[in-house]
Short mmCIF file of C-alpha atoms and ligand atoms in Angstrom, two decimals:
data_model
loop_
_atom_site.label_atom_id
_atom_site.label_comp_id
_atom_site.label_asym_id
_atom_site.label_seq_id
_atom_site.Cartn_x
_atom_site.Cartn_y
_atom_site.Cartn_z
CA UNK A 1 89.60 73.66 60.72
CA UNK A 2 90.86 73.97 57.18
CA UNK A 3 93.58 76.61 57.70
CA UNK A 4 96.62 75.90 59.83
CA UNK A 5 95.89 77.28 63.28
CA UNK A 6 98.07 80.26 64.12
CA UNK A 7 97.66 82.12 67.37
CA UNK A 8 99.66 84.85 68.98
CA UNK A 9 100.45 86.15 72.41
CA UNK A 10 100.84 89.89 71.99
CA UNK A 11 101.94 91.58 75.20
CA UNK A 12 103.02 95.19 75.47
CA UNK A 13 106.37 95.65 77.20
CA UNK A 14 105.01 98.02 79.81
CA UNK A 15 106.15 96.08 82.88
CA UNK A 16 106.33 92.55 84.20
CA UNK A 17 103.86 90.00 82.94
CA UNK A 18 100.96 89.52 85.33
CA UNK A 19 99.91 85.90 85.92
CA UNK A 20 96.77 86.69 83.91
CA UNK A 21 99.05 87.40 80.97
CA UNK A 22 100.80 84.08 81.47
CA UNK A 23 97.41 82.36 81.44
CA UNK A 24 96.57 84.07 78.14
CA UNK A 25 99.87 82.82 76.73
CA UNK A 26 99.15 79.35 78.11
CA UNK A 27 95.67 79.10 76.56
CA UNK A 28 97.06 80.28 73.24
CA UNK A 29 99.83 77.70 73.48
CA UNK A 30 97.44 74.88 74.41
CA UNK A 31 95.03 75.77 71.63
CA UNK A 32 97.83 75.94 69.05
CA UNK A 33 99.37 72.63 70.07
CA UNK A 34 96.05 70.88 70.33
CA UNK A 35 95.35 71.78 66.70
CA UNK A 36 98.88 71.22 65.42
CA UNK A 37 99.28 74.95 64.93
CA UNK A 38 101.76 77.72 65.62
CA UNK A 39 102.15 79.82 68.73
CA UNK A 40 103.63 83.25 68.05
CA UNK A 41 105.07 85.90 70.33
CA UNK A 42 104.51 89.43 69.09
CA UNK A 43 105.67 92.44 71.05
CA UNK A 44 103.22 95.34 70.83
CA UNK A 45 105.35 98.35 71.58
CA UNK A 46 103.59 101.09 69.64
CA UNK A 47 103.10 103.16 72.75
CA UNK A 48 106.65 104.37 73.29
CA UNK A 49 105.66 106.43 76.32
CA UNK A 50 104.77 103.28 78.24
CA UNK A 51 107.86 101.30 77.25
CA UNK A 52 109.67 99.82 80.23
CA UNK A 53 113.24 98.60 79.79
CA UNK A 54 113.68 94.96 80.63
CA UNK A 55 109.99 94.11 80.22
CA UNK A 56 110.48 92.32 76.90
CA UNK A 57 113.30 90.17 78.27
CA UNK A 58 111.14 89.46 81.30
CA UNK A 59 108.26 88.27 79.10
CA UNK A 60 110.53 85.94 77.13
CA UNK A 61 112.15 84.55 80.27
CA UNK A 62 108.74 83.96 81.82
CA UNK A 63 107.52 82.01 78.80
CA UNK A 64 110.68 79.94 78.83
CA UNK A 65 110.35 79.24 82.53
CA UNK A 66 106.80 78.00 81.97
CA UNK A 67 107.98 75.94 79.01
CA UNK A 68 105.60 77.77 76.67
CA UNK A 69 108.07 78.07 73.84
CA UNK A 70 106.86 80.10 70.86
CA UNK A 71 107.26 78.66 67.37
CA UNK A 72 107.90 82.15 66.06
CA UNK A 73 108.36 85.59 67.45
CA UNK A 74 110.67 88.06 69.10
CA UNK A 75 113.68 86.05 70.19
CA UNK A 76 112.51 82.94 68.33
CA UNK A 77 112.72 83.88 64.62
CA UNK A 78 110.19 83.03 61.95
CA UNK A 79 109.19 83.97 58.44
CA UNK A 80 106.51 86.52 59.31
CA UNK A 81 108.84 88.87 61.17
CA UNK A 82 109.82 91.29 62.38
CA UNK A 83 107.66 90.50 65.37
CA UNK A 84 108.22 93.73 67.24
CA UNK A 85 105.77 96.42 66.16
CA UNK A 86 108.30 99.23 66.44
CA UNK A 87 110.34 97.37 63.81
CA UNK A 88 107.33 96.58 61.65
CA UNK A 89 106.55 100.28 61.61
CA UNK A 90 109.81 100.88 59.74
CA UNK A 91 108.37 99.10 56.70
CA UNK A 92 105.72 101.82 56.43
CA UNK A 93 102.96 99.20 56.36
CA UNK A 94 100.82 100.74 59.07
CA UNK A 95 100.86 104.17 57.43
CA UNK A 96 100.00 102.65 54.07
CA UNK A 97 96.95 100.91 55.48
CA UNK A 98 95.87 103.96 57.47
CA UNK A 99 96.05 106.09 54.32
CA UNK A 100 94.21 103.45 52.35
CA UNK A 101 91.40 103.71 54.89
CA UNK A 102 91.33 107.49 54.44
CA UNK A 103 91.24 107.15 50.65
CA UNK A 104 88.37 104.72 50.83
CA UNK A 105 86.38 107.00 53.11
CA UNK A 106 86.66 104.86 56.27
CA UNK A 107 89.00 107.17 58.13
CA UNK A 108 90.04 110.80 58.14
CA UNK A 109 92.81 113.16 59.14
CA UNK A 110 92.22 115.16 62.30
CA UNK A 111 94.27 118.24 63.13
CA UNK A 112 92.74 119.23 66.44
CA UNK A 113 95.20 120.46 69.05
CA UNK A 114 95.09 119.12 72.61
CA UNK A 115 93.50 122.45 73.64
CA UNK A 116 90.77 122.13 71.03
CA UNK A 117 90.01 118.60 72.14
CA UNK A 118 89.82 119.71 75.74
CA UNK A 119 87.51 122.57 74.76
CA UNK A 120 85.20 120.16 72.95
CA UNK A 121 85.03 117.92 76.01
CA UNK A 122 84.32 120.80 78.31
CA UNK A 123 81.59 122.20 76.10
CA UNK A 124 79.92 118.84 75.92
CA UNK A 125 80.16 118.32 79.65
CA UNK A 126 78.51 121.68 80.20
CA UNK A 127 75.77 120.58 77.84
CA UNK A 128 75.22 117.56 80.06
CA UNK A 129 77.08 114.86 78.16
CA UNK A 130 78.62 112.59 80.78
CA UNK A 131 81.32 110.99 78.65
CA UNK A 132 82.17 113.29 75.73
CA UNK A 133 83.62 111.56 72.72
CA UNK A 134 85.04 112.35 69.33
CA UNK A 135 82.36 110.58 67.33
CA UNK A 136 79.98 110.72 64.41
CA UNK A 137 78.28 113.77 65.90
CA UNK A 138 81.13 115.78 67.35
CA UNK A 139 83.47 115.21 64.40
CA UNK A 140 81.39 117.69 62.41
CA UNK A 141 82.49 120.58 64.54
CA UNK A 142 86.15 119.66 64.76
CA UNK A 143 89.17 120.34 62.54
CA UNK A 144 89.48 117.33 60.30
CA UNK A 145 89.50 116.31 56.68
CA UNK A 146 85.73 115.93 56.77
CA UNK A 147 85.15 119.55 57.78
CA UNK A 148 88.13 121.33 56.20
CA UNK A 149 88.51 121.89 52.48
CA UNK A 150 90.66 119.52 50.47
CA UNK A 151 93.19 122.32 49.83
CA UNK A 152 93.50 123.15 53.47
CA UNK A 153 94.01 119.54 54.39
CA UNK A 154 96.69 119.23 51.74
CA UNK A 155 98.51 122.35 52.79
CA UNK A 156 98.36 121.45 56.48
CA UNK A 157 99.89 118.07 55.75
CA UNK A 158 102.56 119.59 53.51
CA UNK A 159 103.33 122.18 56.18
CA UNK A 160 104.03 119.40 58.61
CA UNK A 161 101.12 120.24 60.91
CA UNK A 162 100.64 117.43 63.41
CA UNK A 163 97.70 115.19 62.67
CA UNK A 164 96.22 111.87 63.62
CA UNK A 165 94.09 109.51 61.59
CA UNK A 166 90.74 108.56 63.08
CA UNK A 167 88.35 105.83 62.06
CA UNK A 168 85.05 107.15 60.73
CA UNK A 169 82.49 105.21 62.72
CA UNK A 170 79.34 104.52 60.74
CA UNK A 171 76.01 105.78 62.07
CA UNK A 172 73.63 103.34 63.59
CA UNK A 173 75.15 100.10 62.38
CA UNK A 174 75.03 96.80 64.22
CA UNK A 175 78.54 95.49 64.52
CA UNK A 176 78.65 91.86 65.54
CA UNK A 177 80.99 88.97 65.85
CA UNK A 178 80.86 85.53 67.35
CA UNK A 179 83.10 85.10 70.33
CA UNK A 180 84.12 81.48 70.87
CA UNK A 181 83.59 81.84 74.61
CA UNK A 182 80.80 84.40 74.87
CA UNK A 183 78.73 83.73 71.78
CA UNK A 184 77.39 86.63 69.72
CA UNK A 185 78.61 90.07 70.69
CA UNK A 186 76.51 92.84 69.17
CA UNK A 187 77.19 96.54 69.53
CA UNK A 188 75.52 99.50 67.86
CA UNK A 189 78.11 101.74 66.24
CA UNK A 190 76.42 104.81 67.75
CA UNK A 191 78.05 103.71 70.99
CA UNK A 192 81.52 103.68 69.49
CA UNK A 193 83.85 106.64 69.07
CA UNK A 194 86.16 107.66 66.25
CA UNK A 195 89.26 106.07 67.73
CA UNK A 196 92.67 107.29 66.67
CA UNK A 197 94.25 104.58 64.55
CA UNK A 198 97.41 106.42 63.56
CA UNK A 199 99.21 108.86 65.83
CA UNK A 200 101.00 112.16 65.27
CA UNK A 201 104.34 110.49 66.07
CA UNK A 202 104.02 108.29 63.01
CA UNK A 203 103.10 105.21 65.04
CA UNK A 204 99.89 103.26 64.62
CA UNK A 205 97.77 102.84 67.74
CA UNK A 206 97.23 99.43 69.22
CA UNK A 207 94.02 98.86 67.24
CA UNK A 208 95.42 99.36 63.77
CA UNK A 209 98.73 97.65 64.44
CA UNK A 210 96.99 94.71 66.07
CA UNK A 211 94.64 94.13 63.15
CA UNK A 212 97.28 94.70 60.47
CA UNK A 213 99.64 92.30 62.20
CA UNK A 214 97.07 89.61 62.85
CA UNK A 215 96.17 89.75 59.20
CA UNK A 216 99.72 89.80 57.88
CA UNK A 217 100.85 87.07 60.27
CA UNK A 218 97.93 84.90 59.16
CA UNK A 219 96.50 84.64 62.67
CA UNK A 220 93.44 82.39 62.74
CA UNK A 221 92.33 82.82 66.37
CA UNK A 222 92.67 85.78 68.67
CA UNK A 223 92.64 84.52 72.25
CA UNK A 224 93.07 87.38 74.70
CA UNK A 225 91.87 88.90 77.95
CA UNK A 226 88.37 90.15 78.55
CA UNK A 227 89.63 93.74 78.78
CA UNK A 228 89.95 93.69 74.99
CA UNK A 229 86.34 92.71 74.38
CA UNK A 230 85.21 96.36 73.96
CA UNK A 231 87.81 96.74 71.19
CA UNK A 232 86.31 93.79 69.29
CA UNK A 233 83.74 95.77 67.27
CA UNK A 234 86.34 98.31 66.16
CA UNK A 235 88.63 95.52 65.07
CA UNK A 236 85.82 93.83 63.18
CA UNK A 237 85.15 97.08 61.32
CA UNK A 238 88.82 97.51 60.52
CA UNK A 239 88.89 94.02 58.96
CA UNK A 240 85.87 94.93 56.92
CA UNK A 241 87.20 98.32 55.82
CA UNK A 242 90.57 96.93 54.90
CA UNK A 243 88.88 94.29 52.77
CA UNK A 244 90.01 91.39 54.96
CA UNK A 245 86.67 90.10 56.18
CA UNK A 246 87.36 86.65 54.75
CA UNK A 247 90.60 86.39 56.64
CA UNK A 248 89.28 87.76 59.91
CA UNK A 249 90.40 85.58 62.83
CA UNK A 250 87.93 84.12 65.28
CA UNK A 251 87.84 85.78 68.68
CA UNK A 252 87.89 84.31 72.17
CA UNK A 253 87.92 86.67 75.14
CA UNK A 254 89.07 85.01 78.35
CA UNK A 255 87.43 85.65 81.73
CA UNK A 256 89.17 87.76 84.33
CA UNK A 257 91.23 86.34 87.15
CA UNK A 258 89.59 87.56 90.34
CA UNK A 259 90.86 88.26 93.83
CA UNK A 260 90.59 85.31 96.26
CA UNK A 261 87.36 86.77 97.69
CA UNK A 262 85.94 87.19 94.21
CA UNK A 263 85.72 90.92 94.67
CA UNK A 264 87.21 92.36 91.50
CA UNK A 265 90.21 91.78 89.33
CA UNK A 266 93.35 90.34 90.91
CA UNK A 267 95.95 93.06 91.15
CA UNK A 268 99.54 93.43 92.23
CA UNK A 269 98.36 95.08 95.42
CA UNK A 270 96.34 92.00 96.42
CA UNK A 271 99.49 89.96 96.09
CA UNK A 272 101.42 92.30 98.37
CA UNK A 273 98.55 92.44 100.83
CA UNK A 274 97.84 88.72 100.99
CA UNK A 275 101.40 87.55 100.57
CA UNK A 276 101.43 85.71 97.26
CA UNK A 277 103.15 86.62 93.99
CA UNK A 278 101.15 87.86 91.02
CA UNK A 279 104.14 87.67 88.69
CA UNK A 280 105.82 84.52 87.38
CA UNK A 281 109.34 85.81 88.06
CA UNK A 282 110.68 88.34 90.47
CA UNK A 283 110.66 91.85 89.00
CA UNK A 284 112.68 94.85 89.95
CA UNK A 285 111.10 98.08 88.83
CA UNK A 286 113.80 99.92 86.87
CA UNK A 287 112.63 103.31 88.09
CA UNK A 288 111.70 102.84 91.71
CA UNK A 289 113.90 99.83 92.39
CA UNK A 290 110.89 98.21 94.06
CA UNK A 291 110.98 94.42 94.01
CA UNK A 292 107.86 92.34 93.35
CA UNK A 293 108.04 88.69 94.22
CA UNK A 294 107.81 85.94 91.65
CA UNK A 295 106.56 82.34 91.70
CA UNK A 296 109.96 81.10 90.55
CA UNK A 297 111.86 82.77 93.37
CA UNK A 298 109.25 81.71 95.92
CA UNK A 299 110.11 78.14 95.06
CA UNK A 300 107.16 77.14 92.88
CA UNK A 301 107.73 74.56 90.18
CA UNK A 302 106.83 75.93 86.76
CA UNK A 303 104.74 72.78 86.11
CA UNK A 304 102.68 73.45 89.24
CA UNK A 305 102.23 77.11 88.36
CA UNK A 306 101.13 76.24 84.82
CA UNK A 307 98.80 73.50 86.04
CA UNK A 308 97.15 75.91 88.48
CA UNK A 309 96.78 78.60 85.81
CA UNK A 310 95.25 76.18 83.34
CA UNK A 311 92.41 75.47 85.74
CA UNK A 312 91.82 79.14 86.45
CA UNK A 313 89.07 79.70 83.90
CA UNK A 314 89.07 76.34 82.12
CA UNK A 315 87.75 73.05 83.45
CA UNK A 316 88.40 69.64 81.96
CA UNK A 317 84.87 68.38 82.70
CA UNK A 318 86.34 65.60 84.86
CA UNK A 319 87.67 65.37 88.38
CA UNK A 320 91.26 65.36 87.19
CA UNK A 321 93.33 68.17 88.66
CA UNK A 322 96.92 67.25 87.95
CA UNK A 323 97.94 67.64 84.32
CA UNK A 324 101.29 67.66 82.59
CA UNK A 325 101.63 70.22 79.82
CA UNK A 326 101.07 67.47 77.24
CA UNK A 327 97.95 66.29 79.02
CA UNK A 328 96.68 69.86 79.06
CA UNK A 329 97.25 70.10 75.32
CA UNK A 330 95.16 66.96 74.84
CA UNK A 331 92.37 68.00 77.17
CA UNK A 332 92.11 71.72 76.38
CA UNK A 333 89.25 73.30 74.48
CA UNK A 334 87.90 76.84 74.34
CA UNK A 335 84.38 75.47 74.81
CA UNK A 336 85.30 74.59 78.37
CA UNK A 337 86.56 78.07 79.20
CA UNK A 338 84.05 79.85 81.42
CA UNK A 339 82.49 83.22 80.78
CA UNK A 340 82.66 84.46 84.33
CA UNK A 341 85.73 85.43 86.31
CA UNK A 342 87.84 82.76 87.98
CA UNK A 343 88.83 83.22 91.62
CA UNK A 344 92.50 82.87 92.34
CA UNK A 345 93.16 80.57 95.29
CA UNK A 346 96.59 80.92 96.95
CA UNK A 347 96.07 77.79 99.09
CA UNK A 348 95.22 75.71 96.07
CA UNK A 349 98.30 77.08 94.37
CA UNK A 350 100.44 75.85 97.24
CA UNK A 351 98.61 72.53 97.09
CA UNK A 352 99.59 72.13 93.45
CA UNK A 353 103.21 72.74 94.35
CA UNK A 354 103.04 70.15 97.10
CA UNK A 355 101.60 67.60 94.68
CA UNK A 356 104.38 68.21 92.19
CA UNK A 357 106.97 68.02 94.91
CA UNK A 358 105.64 64.64 96.00
CA UNK A 359 105.58 63.39 92.45
CA UNK A 360 109.27 64.07 91.92
CA UNK A 361 111.70 61.24 92.46
CA UNK A 362 114.02 61.49 95.44
CA UNK A 363 116.96 61.78 93.07
CA UNK A 364 115.38 64.71 91.21
CA UNK A 365 114.59 66.40 94.49
CA UNK A 366 118.15 65.89 95.70
CA UNK A 367 119.44 67.89 92.72
CA UNK A 368 117.11 70.75 93.63
CA UNK A 369 117.81 70.44 97.33
CA UNK A 370 121.61 70.62 97.07
CA UNK A 371 121.71 74.37 96.30
CA UNK A 372 119.41 75.00 99.26
CA UNK A 373 121.72 73.01 101.53
CA UNK A 374 124.68 74.97 100.25
CA UNK A 375 122.91 78.24 100.93
CA UNK A 376 122.26 76.99 104.43
CA UNK A 377 125.98 76.48 104.94
CA UNK A 378 126.18 72.71 104.59
CA UNK A 379 129.31 71.25 102.99
CA UNK A 380 127.39 69.07 100.57
CA UNK A 381 130.53 67.33 99.31
CA UNK A 382 130.64 65.38 102.58
CA UNK A 383 127.43 63.54 101.70
CA UNK A 384 126.76 61.20 98.84
CA UNK A 385 123.87 61.76 96.47
CA UNK A 386 122.15 58.62 97.65
CA UNK A 387 122.07 59.90 101.21
CA UNK A 388 120.68 63.30 100.13
CA UNK A 389 118.04 61.53 98.04
CA UNK A 390 117.02 59.43 101.05
CA UNK A 391 116.68 62.58 103.15
CA UNK A 392 114.44 64.04 100.44
CA UNK A 393 112.37 60.88 100.48
CA UNK A 394 111.88 61.30 104.21
CA UNK A 395 111.18 65.03 104.19
CA UNK A 396 109.09 65.45 101.05
CA UNK A 397 105.79 64.42 102.60
CA UNK A 398 106.05 67.33 104.99
CA UNK A 399 107.10 69.99 102.47
CA UNK A 400 105.35 72.22 99.95
CA UNK A 401 108.55 73.80 98.66
CA UNK A 402 112.00 72.26 98.20
CA UNK A 403 113.53 74.67 100.66
CA UNK A 404 111.12 73.53 103.36
CA UNK A 405 112.98 70.24 103.41
CA UNK A 406 115.67 72.19 105.24
CA UNK A 407 113.56 71.41 108.26
CA UNK A 408 115.63 68.22 108.16
CA UNK A 409 118.94 70.06 108.26
CA UNK A 410 119.76 67.99 111.37
CA UNK A 411 120.36 65.13 108.96
CA UNK A 412 123.44 67.06 107.85
CA UNK A 413 124.67 68.50 111.10
CA UNK A 414 124.23 67.74 114.78
CA UNK A 415 121.98 70.10 116.70
CA UNK A 416 123.52 72.96 118.61
CA UNK A 417 120.36 73.93 120.45
CA UNK A 418 117.52 71.89 121.85
CA UNK A 419 113.89 72.87 121.50
CA UNK A 420 113.07 74.60 124.74
CA UNK A 421 109.38 73.91 124.65
CA UNK A 422 109.87 70.16 124.44
CA UNK A 423 112.43 70.25 127.22
CA UNK A 424 110.19 72.32 129.45
CA UNK A 425 107.23 70.04 128.93
CA UNK A 426 108.80 66.63 128.65
CA UNK A 427 112.18 66.55 130.33
CA UNK A 428 111.81 65.03 133.77
CA UNK A 429 114.24 64.20 136.48
CA UNK A 430 114.41 60.54 135.49
CA UNK A 431 114.76 61.29 131.77
CA UNK A 432 118.59 61.05 131.61
CA UNK A 433 118.43 57.67 133.26
CA UNK A 434 115.74 56.39 130.89
CA UNK A 435 117.60 57.66 127.85
CA UNK A 436 120.85 56.12 129.01
CA UNK A 437 119.40 52.66 129.39
CA UNK A 438 117.56 53.00 126.08
CA UNK A 439 120.87 54.04 124.53
CA UNK A 440 122.42 50.74 125.58
CA UNK A 441 119.63 48.83 123.87
CA UNK A 442 120.13 50.85 120.72
CA UNK A 443 123.86 50.29 120.87
CA UNK A 444 123.24 46.55 120.85
CA UNK A 445 121.35 46.57 117.53
CA UNK A 446 123.35 44.90 114.77
CA UNK A 447 121.41 45.93 111.74
CA UNK A 448 120.54 49.54 112.52
CA UNK A 449 117.44 49.69 110.31
CA UNK A 450 114.42 51.78 111.15
CA UNK A 451 112.36 48.61 111.72
CA UNK A 452 114.89 47.24 114.18
CA UNK A 453 115.20 50.56 115.96
CA UNK A 454 111.44 50.77 116.28
CA UNK A 455 111.20 47.22 117.57
CA UNK A 456 113.90 47.80 120.15
CA UNK A 457 112.34 51.07 121.21
CA UNK A 458 108.89 49.57 121.66
CA UNK A 459 110.23 46.57 123.55
CA UNK A 460 112.08 48.91 125.85
CA UNK A 461 108.90 50.90 126.59
CA UNK A 462 107.00 47.75 127.32
CA UNK A 463 109.63 46.29 129.63
CA UNK A 464 109.79 49.48 131.60
CA UNK A 465 106.13 50.21 131.48
CA UNK A 466 106.68 53.58 129.81
CA UNK A 467 104.53 55.48 127.36
CA UNK A 468 105.67 56.85 124.00
CA UNK A 469 105.19 60.41 125.18
CA UNK A 470 107.62 60.03 128.06
CA UNK A 471 110.50 58.97 125.86
CA UNK A 472 110.10 59.76 122.20
CA UNK A 473 109.97 63.60 122.34
CA UNK A 474 113.07 63.71 124.49
CA UNK A 475 114.93 61.29 122.30
CA UNK A 476 113.91 63.28 119.25
CA UNK A 477 115.08 66.54 120.68
CA UNK A 478 118.45 65.04 121.60
CA UNK A 479 118.99 63.69 118.12
CA UNK A 480 117.46 66.44 116.01
CA UNK A 481 117.28 69.47 118.30
CA UNK A 482 113.64 70.01 117.33
CA UNK A 483 110.33 68.87 118.70
CA UNK A 484 108.72 67.59 115.54
CA UNK A 485 109.56 65.82 112.32
CA UNK A 486 109.18 62.62 110.35
CA UNK A 487 109.65 59.16 111.85
CA UNK A 488 112.47 59.33 114.37
CA UNK A 489 113.34 55.70 113.67
CA UNK A 490 113.97 56.53 110.06
CA UNK A 491 116.00 59.56 111.06
CA UNK A 492 118.17 57.40 113.30
CA UNK A 493 118.59 54.77 110.61
CA UNK A 494 119.71 57.43 108.15
CA UNK A 495 122.16 58.96 110.61
CA UNK A 496 123.56 55.52 111.42
CA UNK A 497 124.32 53.98 114.77
CA UNK A 498 127.51 55.86 115.59
CA UNK A 499 126.08 59.28 114.89
CA UNK A 500 122.83 58.50 116.70
CA UNK A 501 124.64 57.38 119.85
CA UNK A 502 127.04 60.27 119.65
CA UNK A 503 124.17 62.74 119.48
CA UNK A 504 122.48 61.11 122.46
CA UNK A 505 125.68 61.38 124.48
CA UNK A 506 126.39 64.97 123.51
CA UNK A 507 122.80 65.98 124.17
CA UNK A 508 122.70 64.38 127.58
CA UNK A 509 125.93 66.11 128.47
CA UNK A 510 124.74 69.49 127.30
CA UNK A 511 121.37 69.24 128.95
CA UNK A 512 122.82 68.05 132.20
CA UNK A 513 125.21 71.02 132.30
N1 LIG B 1 99.01 94.37 73.39
C1 LIG B 1 97.81 93.91 73.97
C2 LIG B 1 98.12 93.60 75.44
O1 LIG B 1 99.03 94.12 75.95
C3 LIG B 1 97.34 92.69 73.22
C4 LIG B 1 95.88 92.52 73.15
C5 LIG B 1 95.55 91.47 72.10
O2 LIG B 1 95.93 90.32 72.30
O3 LIG B 1 94.97 91.83 71.09
O4 LIG B 1 97.47 92.84 76.10
#
């Protein structure tokens, strides 16, 4: 590649960013970094009616959470700004280009009122046209600068009559471009309509603004969702008509993210229905107040979320599944992005989180676990970091999320209740007696290590001809209050001899009462 790679993520601030949007940002980021290029955040807010307060901040926060930091863009500065289209509009650039297209015969003014447009659609429907369009045929019977006299057009504009600017689609022309993922895309212009490129409110539409900005920001590759593929031919024509064919970026349209059953595009409703987030961060709808869950708040690590997203549509061609962001940058290529939709897998997503949790050091986990302990009412100051880290080391194999390590809360406070099921099934008449004599053996251990505890315990079973099942569940429930958990010997060693014996005594007392 001779030019410096420059790619952009160009969301519209119409609500929270869907995880598909995050994946688009991610692939743009990976592609840029792989080629030593720039990753740009542009906010496409030309449609003021769909603007949602807070959405822009949400987008920026999401990118930061995922560590996909733009080199330029809204909130990040840069020499090609402003990066918000509503601000770019102030420069008059979009209008200038739209008028240039009119002057050169590639676009025209259209004065039709909403009623006239509706009438046209109705007439066509009556005539049997299934999807009526403003196009090369219908434009001839509408009120525009192609059908009205030059004087009338001039006077209407001077009078301040509302008008839009539409692209003048050529008749019967093959429009084609090479998509880096899909190969050649060819469309006959007879199938394309005369899209509005400049609106009556003085704003460009998405199409014009998008092309003008990609050109003026020197974008080399447009990597975006499949839903924009149908806009490709129009954009290609705009580049041509604006005289920018040489600078036209290359296109790559990413496959959809599908529902877990593969049946259609993953939507917010699927998330609600199947109980997984579709948004990176929690989002509160400013109008309805409705809260949608986010991966961050659910306890996912951003690295796990990003790793999962990377593999949703791209494959490295090897068996490797776990990738740091840097490894993804090294391994990524658009050639390995699939054409067909990628099924989202909530279980696999949890699996990724579990892997990342296991990979973290006990000390790192302790830092993340402390706030959870505090929320659970534990006075963390009473425990040293080393102890908390050891607890994490013991609990992490059983957890997918940091907060699940709270299963081991008994390592911070003695149980108040004892698992009824275990008691019902395992507690026998002779249990107190067995536990008491085992307690004496435990009390005699000098070095209260998990190995020594285990040795003592096993020797005791052997001497008394007892099975594990007759003793261990009861001992566990006395010490932890619950029926299951990691190695009880390790739990005892962590608690220390005094606390272990104390818990046995208290438990026996309570259960005898
Ligand atoms: N503003 C469009 C969106 O919201 C961007 C499409 C593109 O990348 O060209 O997805």
